[in-house]
CSV table of C-alpha atoms in Angstrom, one decimal:
chain,number,residue,atom,x,y,z
W,1,UNK,CA,7.4,138.0,64.8
W,2,UNK,CA,7.2,138.2,68.6
W,3,UNK,CA,4.8,141.0,69.6
W,4,UNK,CA,5.1,142.9,72.9
W,5,UNK,CA,1.4,143.2,73.5
W,6,UNK,CA,1.8,145.1,76.7
W,7,UNK,CA,3.8,147.8,75.0
W,8,UNK,CA,1.4,147.9,72.1
W,9,UNK,CA,-1.7,148.3,74.3
W,10,UNK,CA,0.0,150.9,76.5
W,11,UNK,CA,0.0,153.4,73.6
W,12,UNK,CA,-2.4,156.4,73.8
W,13,UNK,CA,-5.9,155.6,72.9
W,14,UNK,CA,-6.1,152.2,74.5
W,15,UNK,CA,-7.3,153.7,77.7
W,16,UNK,CA,-10.8,153.3,76.2
W,17,UNK,CA,-10.5,149.6,77.1
W,18,UNK,CA,-10.2,150.5,80.8
W,19,UNK,CA,-13.7,149.4,81.6
W,20,UNK,CA,-14.9,146.6,83.8
W,21,UNK,CA,-18.5,145.8,82.5
W,22,UNK,CA,-19.4,146.0,78.8
W,23,UNK,CA,-23.1,146.1,79.7
W,24,UNK,CA,-22.5,149.6,81.3
W,25,UNK,CA,-21.1,151.0,78.1
W,26,UNK,CA,-23.3,153.1,75.7
W,27,UNK,CA,-23.5,152.0,72.1
W,28,UNK,CA,-21.3,154.9,71.1
W,29,UNK,CA,-18.6,153.8,73.7
W,30,UNK,CA,-18.8,150.3,72.4
W,31,UNK,CA,-18.2,151.4,68.9
W,32,UNK,CA,-15.3,153.6,69.9
W,33,UNK,CA,-13.4,150.7,71.4
W,34,UNK,CA,-13.7,148.5,68.4
W,35,UNK,CA,-10.8,149.9,66.3
W,36,UNK,CA,-8.5,149.3,69.2
W,37,UNK,CA,-9.7,145.8,69.7
W,38,UNK,CA,-9.3,145.2,66.0
W,39,UNK,CA,-5.7,146.4,66.1
W,40,UNK,CA,-5.0,143.9,68.8
W,41,UNK,CA,-6.5,141.1,66.7
W,42,UNK,CA,-4.4,142.1,63.7
W,43,UNK,CA,-1.2,142.0,65.8
W,44,UNK,CA,-2.0,138.5,66.9
W,45,UNK,CA,-2.3,137.4,63.3
W,46,UNK,CA,1.1,138.8,62.7
W,47,UNK,CA,2.6,137.3,65.9
W,48,UNK,CA,1.6,133.7,64.9
W,49,UNK,CA,2.3,134.2,61.2
W,50,UNK,CA,-1.2,133.4,60.1
W,51,UNK,CA,-1.7,132.6,56.4
W,52,UNK,CA,-5.3,133.3,55.5
W,53,UNK,CA,-7.1,130.7,53.4
W,54,UNK,CA,-10.6,130.6,51.9
W,55,UNK,CA,-12.2,127.2,51.7
W,56,UNK,CA,-14.9,126.7,49.0
W,57,UNK,CA,-18.3,125.3,50.0
W,58,UNK,CA,-18.6,121.5,50.1
W,59,UNK,CA,-21.8,120.8,48.2
W,60,UNK,CA,-22.0,117.2,49.2
W,61,UNK,CA,-21.5,118.0,52.9
W,62,UNK,CA,-24.1,120.7,52.8
W,63,UNK,CA,-26.6,118.5,51.0
W,64,UNK,CA,-26.2,115.7,53.5
W,65,UNK,CA,-26.2,118.0,56.6
W,66,UNK,CA,-29.3,119.8,55.4
W,67,UNK,CA,-31.1,116.5,54.7
W,68,UNK,CA,-30.2,115.3,58.2
W,69,UNK,CA,-31.5,118.6,59.7
W,70,UNK,CA,-34.8,118.3,57.8
W,71,UNK,CA,-35.3,114.8,59.2
W,72,UNK,CA,-34.1,115.5,62.7
W,73,UNK,CA,-34.3,119.2,63.6
W,74,UNK,CA,-37.1,120.9,61.7
W,75,UNK,CA,-39.9,119.1,63.6
W,76,UNK,CA,-38.2,120.0,66.9
W,77,UNK,CA,-38.3,123.7,66.1
W,78,UNK,CA,-41.3,124.3,63.8
W,79,UNK,CA,-41.0,128.1,64.4
W,80,UNK,CA,-37.2,128.1,64.2
W,81,UNK,CA,-37.0,129.1,60.6
W,82,UNK,CA,-34.1,131.5,60.1
W,83,UNK,CA,-32.4,130.6,63.4
W,84,UNK,CA,-32.2,126.9,62.6
W,85,UNK,CA,-31.1,127.6,59.0
W,86,UNK,CA,-28.3,129.9,60.3
W,87,UNK,CA,-27.1,127.2,62.8
W,88,UNK,CA,-27.0,124.5,60.1
W,89,UNK,CA,-25.1,126.8,57.8
W,90,UNK,CA,-22.7,127.6,60.6
W,91,UNK,CA,-22.1,123.9,61.3
W,92,UNK,CA,-21.4,123.2,57.7
W,93,UNK,CA,-19.0,126.1,57.3
W,94,UNK,CA,-17.1,125.3,60.4
W,95,UNK,CA,-16.7,121.6,59.4
W,96,UNK,CA,-15.5,122.7,55.9
W,97,UNK,CA,-12.8,124.9,57.4
W,98,UNK,CA,-11.8,123.1,60.5
W,99,UNK,CA,-11.5,119.7,58.8
W,100,UNK,CA,-10.7,120.6,55.2
W,101,UNK,CA,-8.0,117.9,55.4
W,102,UNK,CA,-10.5,115.2,56.4
W,103,UNK,CA,-13.0,113.0,54.7
W,104,UNK,CA,-16.7,113.6,54.1
W,105,UNK,CA,-17.6,111.3,57.0
W,106,UNK,CA,-15.5,113.1,59.6
W,107,UNK,CA,-16.8,116.5,58.5
W,108,UNK,CA,-20.5,115.3,58.5
W,109,UNK,CA,-20.4,113.6,61.9
W,110,UNK,CA,-18.7,116.7,63.4
W,111,UNK,CA,-21.2,119.1,61.7
W,112,UNK,CA,-24.1,117.1,63.1
W,113,UNK,CA,-22.7,117.4,66.6
W,114,UNK,CA,-22.1,121.1,66.1
W,115,UNK,CA,-25.7,121.6,64.9
W,116,UNK,CA,-27.1,119.9,68.0
W,117,UNK,CA,-24.8,121.7,70.5
W,118,UNK,CA,-25.3,125.1,68.9
W,119,UNK,CA,-29.1,124.6,69.0
W,120,UNK,CA,-28.7,123.7,72.7
W,121,UNK,CA,-27.1,127.0,73.3
W,122,UNK,CA,-29.5,129.1,71.3
W,123,UNK,CA,-32.1,131.1,73.3
W,124,UNK,CA,-34.3,131.6,70.2
W,125,UNK,CA,-34.6,127.9,69.5
W,126,UNK,CA,-34.6,126.1,72.9
W,127,UNK,CA,-37.4,127.2,75.2
W,128,UNK,CA,-36.6,128.0,78.9
W,129,UNK,CA,-38.3,124.8,80.1
W,130,UNK,CA,-36.1,122.7,77.8
W,131,UNK,CA,-33.0,124.6,78.8
W,132,UNK,CA,-33.8,123.9,82.5
W,133,UNK,CA,-33.8,120.2,81.6
W,134,UNK,CA,-30.2,120.2,80.4
W,135,UNK,CA,-28.9,119.6,83.8
W,136,UNK,CA,-31.1,116.4,84.0
W,137,UNK,CA,-29.4,115.2,80.8
W,138,UNK,CA,-25.9,115.6,82.5
W,139,UNK,CA,-27.1,114.1,85.8
W,140,UNK,CA,-28.2,110.9,83.9
W,141,UNK,CA,-24.7,110.5,82.4
W,142,UNK,CA,-25.6,111.6,78.9
W,143,UNK,CA,-28.7,109.3,78.6
W,144,UNK,CA,-32.2,110.5,78.2
W,145,UNK,CA,-33.5,111.2,81.7
W,146,UNK,CA,-36.7,109.7,83.0
W,147,UNK,CA,-38.6,112.8,82.1
W,148,UNK,CA,-37.1,112.8,78.7
W,149,UNK,CA,-38.2,115.3,76.1
W,150,UNK,CA,-37.6,115.2,72.3
W,151,UNK,CA,-34.6,117.4,72.8
W,152,UNK,CA,-32.8,115.4,75.5
W,153,UNK,CA,-33.3,112.4,73.2
W,154,UNK,CA,-31.7,114.4,70.4
W,155,UNK,CA,-28.8,115.2,72.7
W,156,UNK,CA,-28.4,111.5,73.4
W,157,UNK,CA,-28.4,110.7,69.7
W,158,UNK,CA,-25.6,113.3,69.0
W,159,UNK,CA,-23.5,111.9,71.8
W,160,UNK,CA,-23.8,108.3,70.7
W,161,UNK,CA,-23.2,109.2,67.0
W,162,UNK,CA,-19.9,111.0,67.7
W,163,UNK,CA,-18.7,108.6,70.4
W,164,UNK,CA,-19.3,105.6,68.1
W,165,UNK,CA,-17.6,107.1,65.0
W,166,UNK,CA,-14.6,108.6,66.7
W,167,UNK,CA,-14.2,105.6,69.1
W,168,UNK,CA,-14.5,102.9,66.4
W,169,UNK,CA,-10.6,102.6,66.2
W,170,UNK,CA,-9.7,103.7,69.7
W,171,UNK,CA,-12.3,103.8,72.5
W,172,UNK,CA,-10.2,106.4,74.4
W,173,UNK,CA,-10.9,108.9,71.6
W,174,UNK,CA,-14.6,108.1,71.6
W,175,UNK,CA,-14.6,108.7,75.4
W,176,UNK,CA,-12.9,112.0,75.0
W,177,UNK,CA,-15.6,113.1,72.5
W,178,UNK,CA,-18.4,111.9,74.7
W,179,UNK,CA,-17.1,113.6,77.9
W,180,UNK,CA,-16.5,116.9,76.1
W,181,UNK,CA,-20.0,116.8,74.7
W,182,UNK,CA,-21.5,116.1,78.1
W,183,UNK,CA,-19.5,118.9,79.7
W,184,UNK,CA,-20.7,121.3,77.1
W,185,UNK,CA,-24.3,120.6,77.9
W,186,UNK,CA,-23.5,121.1,81.6
W,187,UNK,CA,-21.8,124.5,80.8
W,188,UNK,CA,-24.9,125.5,78.8
W,189,UNK,CA,-27.0,124.9,81.9
W,190,UNK,CA,-24.6,127.0,84.1
W,191,UNK,CA,-24.4,129.8,81.6
W,192,UNK,CA,-28.2,129.8,81.2
W,193,UNK,CA,-28.5,130.4,85.0
W,194,UNK,CA,-25.9,133.1,84.9
W,195,UNK,CA,-28.0,135.0,82.4
W,196,UNK,CA,-30.5,135.4,85.3
W,197,UNK,CA,-27.9,136.2,87.9
W,198,UNK,CA,-24.3,135.7,88.6
W,199,UNK,CA,-23.2,133.0,91.2
W,200,UNK,CA,-22.9,134.4,94.7
W,201,UNK,CA,-19.1,134.7,94.8
W,202,UNK,CA,-19.1,136.7,91.5
W,203,UNK,CA,-21.5,139.3,92.8
W,204,UNK,CA,-20.3,142.6,94.2
W,205,UNK,CA,-19.3,142.4,97.8
W,206,UNK,CA,-18.2,145.2,100.2
W,207,UNK,CA,-14.4,145.5,100.5
W,208,UNK,CA,-11.7,144.0,98.3
W,209,UNK,CA,-10.0,140.6,98.6
W,210,UNK,CA,-6.6,141.0,100.2
W,211,UNK,CA,-4.2,141.3,97.2
W,212,UNK,CA,-1.5,139.1,98.8
W,213,UNK,CA,-3.9,136.1,99.1
W,214,UNK,CA,-5.1,133.7,96.6
W,215,UNK,CA,-8.7,134.2,95.5
W,216,UNK,CA,-10.6,130.9,94.9
W,217,UNK,CA,-13.1,132.4,92.4
W,218,UNK,CA,-10.3,133.4,90.0
W,219,UNK,CA,-10.2,129.9,88.6
W,220,UNK,CA,-13.9,130.0,87.6
W,221,UNK,CA,-13.6,131.7,84.2
W,222,UNK,CA,-11.0,129.3,82.8
W,223,UNK,CA,-13.0,126.3,84.2
W,224,UNK,CA,-16.3,127.3,82.7
W,225,UNK,CA,-14.6,128.2,79.4
W,226,UNK,CA,-12.8,124.8,79.2
W,227,UNK,CA,-16.2,123.2,79.2
W,228,UNK,CA,-18.4,125.6,77.3
W,229,UNK,CA,-15.8,125.8,74.5
W,230,UNK,CA,-16.3,122.1,73.9
W,231,UNK,CA,-12.7,122.2,72.8
W,232,UNK,CA,-11.8,118.6,73.2
W,233,UNK,CA,-14.7,117.7,71.0
W,234,UNK,CA,-13.0,119.7,68.2
W,235,UNK,CA,-9.5,118.4,68.9
W,236,UNK,CA,-10.2,114.7,68.2
W,237,UNK,CA,-11.5,115.1,64.6
W,238,UNK,CA,-8.3,117.0,63.7
W,239,UNK,CA,-6.5,113.6,63.6
W,240,UNK,CA,-9.4,111.5,62.3
W,241,UNK,CA,-8.6,111.8,58.6
W,242,UNK,CA,-11.3,109.4,57.5
W,243,UNK,CA,-13.4,106.4,58.7
W,244,UNK,CA,-10.4,104.2,57.9
W,245,UNK,CA,-7.4,106.5,58.7
W,246,UNK,CA,-6.4,108.3,61.9
W,247,UNK,CA,-3.3,109.5,63.7
W,248,UNK,CA,-2.9,107.2,66.7
W,249,UNK,CA,-3.6,109.1,69.9
W,250,UNK,CA,-0.1,108.7,71.3
W,251,UNK,CA,1.1,111.2,68.7
W,252,UNK,CA,-1.2,114.0,70.0
W,253,UNK,CA,-2.8,113.1,73.4
W,254,UNK,CA,-0.2,114.9,75.5
W,255,UNK,CA,-1.0,118.1,73.5
W,256,UNK,CA,-4.7,118.0,74.1
W,257,UNK,CA,-4.7,120.6,76.9
W,258,UNK,CA,-2.8,123.2,74.9
W,259,UNK,CA,-4.7,122.5,71.6
W,260,UNK,CA,-7.9,122.8,73.6
W,261,UNK,CA,-6.7,126.1,75.0
W,262,UNK,CA,-6.0,127.3,71.5
W,263,UNK,CA,-9.5,126.3,70.3
W,264,UNK,CA,-11.3,128.0,73.2
W,265,UNK,CA,-9.3,131.2,73.5
W,266,UNK,CA,-8.9,131.9,69.8
W,267,UNK,CA,-12.7,131.9,69.7
W,268,UNK,CA,-12.7,134.2,72.8
W,269,UNK,CA,-10.4,136.7,71.2
W,270,UNK,CA,-12.1,136.8,67.9
W,271,UNK,CA,-15.5,136.8,69.5
W,272,UNK,CA,-14.5,139.9,71.5
W,273,UNK,CA,-15.9,142.6,69.1
W,274,UNK,CA,-19.4,141.1,68.8
W,275,UNK,CA,-19.6,140.4,72.6
W,276,UNK,CA,-18.7,144.0,73.3
W,277,UNK,CA,-21.4,145.2,70.9
W,278,UNK,CA,-24.0,143.0,72.5
W,279,UNK,CA,-22.9,143.9,76.1
W,280,UNK,CA,-22.6,140.3,77.0
W,281,UNK,CA,-21.4,139.7,80.6
W,282,UNK,CA,-20.9,135.9,80.8
W,283,UNK,CA,-18.2,135.4,78.2
W,284,UNK,CA,-14.6,134.6,79.2
W,285,UNK,CA,-13.1,138.1,79.0
W,286,UNK,CA,-16.0,139.6,81.0
W,287,UNK,CA,-15.8,136.9,83.7
W,288,UNK,CA,-12.0,137.1,83.8
W,289,UNK,CA,-12.2,140.9,84.4
W,290,UNK,CA,-14.9,140.5,87.0
W,291,UNK,CA,-13.0,137.8,89.0
W,292,UNK,CA,-9.7,139.7,88.8
W,293,UNK,CA,-11.4,142.8,90.3
W,294,UNK,CA,-13.1,140.6,92.8
W,295,UNK,CA,-9.7,139.4,93.9
W,296,UNK,CA,-8.3,142.9,94.1
W,297,UNK,CA,-5.8,142.5,91.4
W,298,UNK,CA,-4.0,145.6,90.2
W,299,UNK,CA,-4.0,146.7,86.5
W,300,UNK,CA,-0.7,146.6,84.6
W,301,UNK,CA,-1.7,149.8,82.9
W,302,UNK,CA,-1.8,152.1,85.8
W,303,UNK,CA,-5.5,152.2,86.9
W,304,UNK,CA,-6.3,151.0,90.4
W,305,UNK,CA,-7.9,147.7,89.6
W,306,UNK,CA,-7.8,145.2,86.8
W,307,UNK,CA,-9.8,146.2,83.7
W,308,UNK,CA,-10.9,144.8,80.4
W,309,UNK,CA,-7.6,146.0,78.8
W,310,UNK,CA,-5.7,143.7,81.2
W,311,UNK,CA,-7.8,140.7,80.3
W,312,UNK,CA,-7.6,141.4,76.5
W,313,UNK,CA,-3.8,141.9,76.7
W,314,UNK,CA,-3.4,138.8,78.8
W,315,UNK,CA,-5.4,136.7,76.3
W,316,UNK,CA,-3.4,138.0,73.3
W,317,UNK,CA,-0.2,137.1,75.1
W,318,UNK,CA,-1.5,133.7,76.0
W,319,UNK,CA,-2.6,133.0,72.4
W,320,UNK,CA,0.7,134.0,71.0
W,321,UNK,CA,2.6,131.8,73.4
W,322,UNK,CA,0.2,128.8,73.2
W,323,UNK,CA,0.0,128.8,69.4
W,324,UNK,CA,3.8,128.9,68.9
W,325,UNK,CA,4.3,126.3,71.7
W,326,UNK,CA,2.0,123.8,70.0
W,327,UNK,CA,3.7,124.5,66.6
W,328,UNK,CA,7.1,123.7,68.2
W,329,UNK,CA,5.8,120.6,69.9
W,330,UNK,CA,4.6,119.1,66.6
W,331,UNK,CA,7.7,120.2,64.5
W,332,UNK,CA,10.2,119.2,67.2
W,333,UNK,CA,8.7,115.7,67.3
W,334,UNK,CA,9.4,115.4,63.6
W,335,UNK,CA,13.0,116.6,64.0
W,336,UNK,CA,13.6,114.3,67.0
W,337,UNK,CA,12.2,111.4,65.1
W,338,UNK,CA,14.4,112.2,62.1
W,339,UNK,CA,17.5,112.3,64.3
W,340,UNK,CA,16.5,109.0,65.9
W,341,UNK,CA,16.0,107.4,62.5
W,342,UNK,CA,19.4,108.6,61.3
W,343,UNK,CA,21.1,107.2,64.3
W,344,UNK,CA,19.4,103.9,63.9
W,345,UNK,CA,20.3,103.7,60.2
W,346,UNK,CA,16.7,104.1,59.0
W,347,UNK,CA,16.0,106.5,56.1
W,348,UNK,CA,12.3,106.7,56.9
W,349,UNK,CA,10.7,109.1,59.4
W,350,UNK,CA,7.7,108.0,61.4
W,351,UNK,CA,4.8,108.9,59.0
W,352,UNK,CA,2.4,109.3,61.9
W,353,UNK,CA,4.5,112.1,63.5
W,354,UNK,CA,4.6,113.9,60.1
W,355,UNK,CA,0.9,113.4,59.6
W,356,UNK,CA,0.1,114.7,63.1
W,357,UNK,CA,2.0,117.9,62.3
W,358,UNK,CA,0.3,118.3,58.9
W,359,UNK,CA,-3.1,117.9,60.5
W,360,UNK,CA,-2.3,120.4,63.2
W,361,UNK,CA,-1.0,123.1,60.8
W,362,UNK,CA,-4.0,122.6,58.5
W,363,UNK,CA,-6.4,123.0,61.4
W,364,UNK,CA,-4.6,125.9,62.9
W,365,UNK,CA,-4.7,127.9,59.7
W,366,UNK,CA,-8.3,127.1,58.7
W,367,UNK,CA,-9.7,127.5,62.2
W,368,UNK,CA,-8.5,131.1,62.4
W,369,UNK,CA,-9.5,131.7,58.8
W,370,UNK,CA,-13.0,130.6,59.5
W,371,UNK,CA,-13.3,133.2,62.3
W,372,UNK,CA,-12.1,135.9,59.9
W,373,UNK,CA,-14.6,135.1,57.2
W,374,UNK,CA,-17.6,134.2,59.3
W,375,UNK,CA,-20.3,136.9,59.2
W,376,UNK,CA,-21.2,136.5,62.9
W,377,UNK,CA,-17.8,137.9,64.0
W,378,UNK,CA,-17.9,140.9,61.7
W,379,UNK,CA,-14.1,140.7,61.0
W,380,UNK,CA,-14.3,141.4,57.3
W,381,UNK,CA,-11.1,142.7,55.9
W,382,UNK,CA,-8.9,142.0,58.9
W,383,UNK,CA,-6.9,139.5,57.0
W,384,UNK,CA,-5.8,142.0,54.3
W,385,UNK,CA,-5.0,144.9,56.6
W,386,UNK,CA,-1.4,143.6,56.8
W,387,UNK,CA,-1.1,145.1,53.3
W,388,UNK,CA,-1.8,148.5,54.8
W,389,UNK,CA,0.0,148.4,58.1
W,390,UNK,CA,3.0,146.8,59.6
W,391,UNK,CA,3.3,145.5,63.1
W,392,UNK,CA,6.2,147.8,63.6
W,393,UNK,CA,4.0,150.8,62.9
W,394,UNK,CA,1.3,149.6,65.3
W,395,UNK,CA,3.7,148.9,68.0
W,396,UNK,CA,5.8,152.1,67.6
W,397,UNK,CA,6.0,154.1,70.8
W,398,UNK,CA,5.0,157.4,69.1
W,399,UNK,CA,1.3,158.2,68.8
W,400,UNK,CA,0.5,157.9,65.1
W,401,UNK,CA,-3.0,158.7,63.8
W,402,UNK,CA,-5.2,155.8,62.9
W,403,UNK,CA,-5.3,155.2,59.2
W,404,UNK,CA,-8.7,156.0,57.5
W,405,UNK,CA,-8.9,152.4,56.4
W,406,UNK,CA,-9.5,151.4,60.0
W,407,UNK,CA,-12.5,153.7,60.2
W,408,UNK,CA,-14.1,152.0,57.2
W,409,UNK,CA,-13.2,148.6,58.6
W,410,UNK,CA,-14.7,149.4,61.9
W,411,UNK,CA,-17.9,150.5,60.2
W,412,UNK,CA,-18.0,147.1,58.5
W,413,UNK,CA,-17.4,145.4,61.8
W,414,UNK,CA,-20.2,147.2,63.5
W,415,UNK,CA,-22.7,146.6,60.7
W,416,UNK,CA,-21.8,142.9,60.4
W,417,UNK,CA,-21.7,142.1,64.1
W,418,UNK,CA,-25.0,143.9,64.8
W,419,UNK,CA,-26.8,142.0,62.0
W,420,UNK,CA,-25.8,138.5,63.2
W,421,UNK,CA,-26.7,137.3,66.7
W,422,UNK,CA,-26.0,133.6,66.6
W,423,UNK,CA,-23.4,132.2,69.0
W,424,UNK,CA,-21.0,129.5,68.4
W,425,UNK,CA,-18.8,127.7,70.8
């Protein structure tokens, strides 16, 4: 069902999203906006016809990943305790969901990479002096720098492990994994610096940028998100079914940009509630709002300058269009191949085209389902609210009162999100 997000977010009540800096909101104000954000997320699930799935825990994966963590991570973070345990659990759960259609080897290698990268982005685990060395790792092309520390050596280990596994059949795929991994570490270094202060061109200046001119800094949020989301790293395993079977890259390489966009921005939109609650200012939606205002862009909703509501609406629209476009790309290839086969007299479709589509739809469904069940996002119950509401009701022009179920759901969201502070992609 195609959703008109602009009309939906133009309804009375959504003006609470007309802010420009989440850090300036009081806790009460942050909680007041959550039901409206939640409605937007629900509408997105309807728009892309999401079918929720729950994947059981993979005992073998968890055993092997925890064994690896005990051997490789625990001595790095002797005081990490709960933080490290949460990260390893997060890595296991994400691999179980994202790559449920793949073998143990693919899930384990990816989970190890996730454990290393998530630890790299965790303030509670990695000390400031170690985080300052991240740029040295990138400067040395992914190798341990001359002033190597145990953690930069671990980063090198993770890069080599994933590049070798995913590049064993096709070096191009291994290169994609390695480059995405390196870019993520670079983005961590940039984001760490932004926590201390925004880059010069993102700070407040006197006067607005002329609205009829291009503003160079508007490209920054998408650029930093494309690297910090480490999305290509998560694209390649979709098509690596096992150590011996993979979909050749020619069946999916041209869709990497859009699949990467799906991975990054689905995470952005479903991370939105917890980021609002924490008052985070360096996430994609916050940076997008900041740069749009810096450029003097007008709001579509009537206020003078672009606000968070504009960024949220834009992202929902983008995710609806991107998801459905990738769906069509994979299914149209199957149809086109079938037509070609009929014309040539062959009764067999190209199995790789079919397999690529099957891998995409499995990943698409389970990637979103993971966000819905993951405690860190506090989205409990969002998947079943379609049994209470219809998209038509939520998009109706008249102002209808919010059902009491939303109040309860919002309370669950606040409680869950406040109790979990670890960050993923």
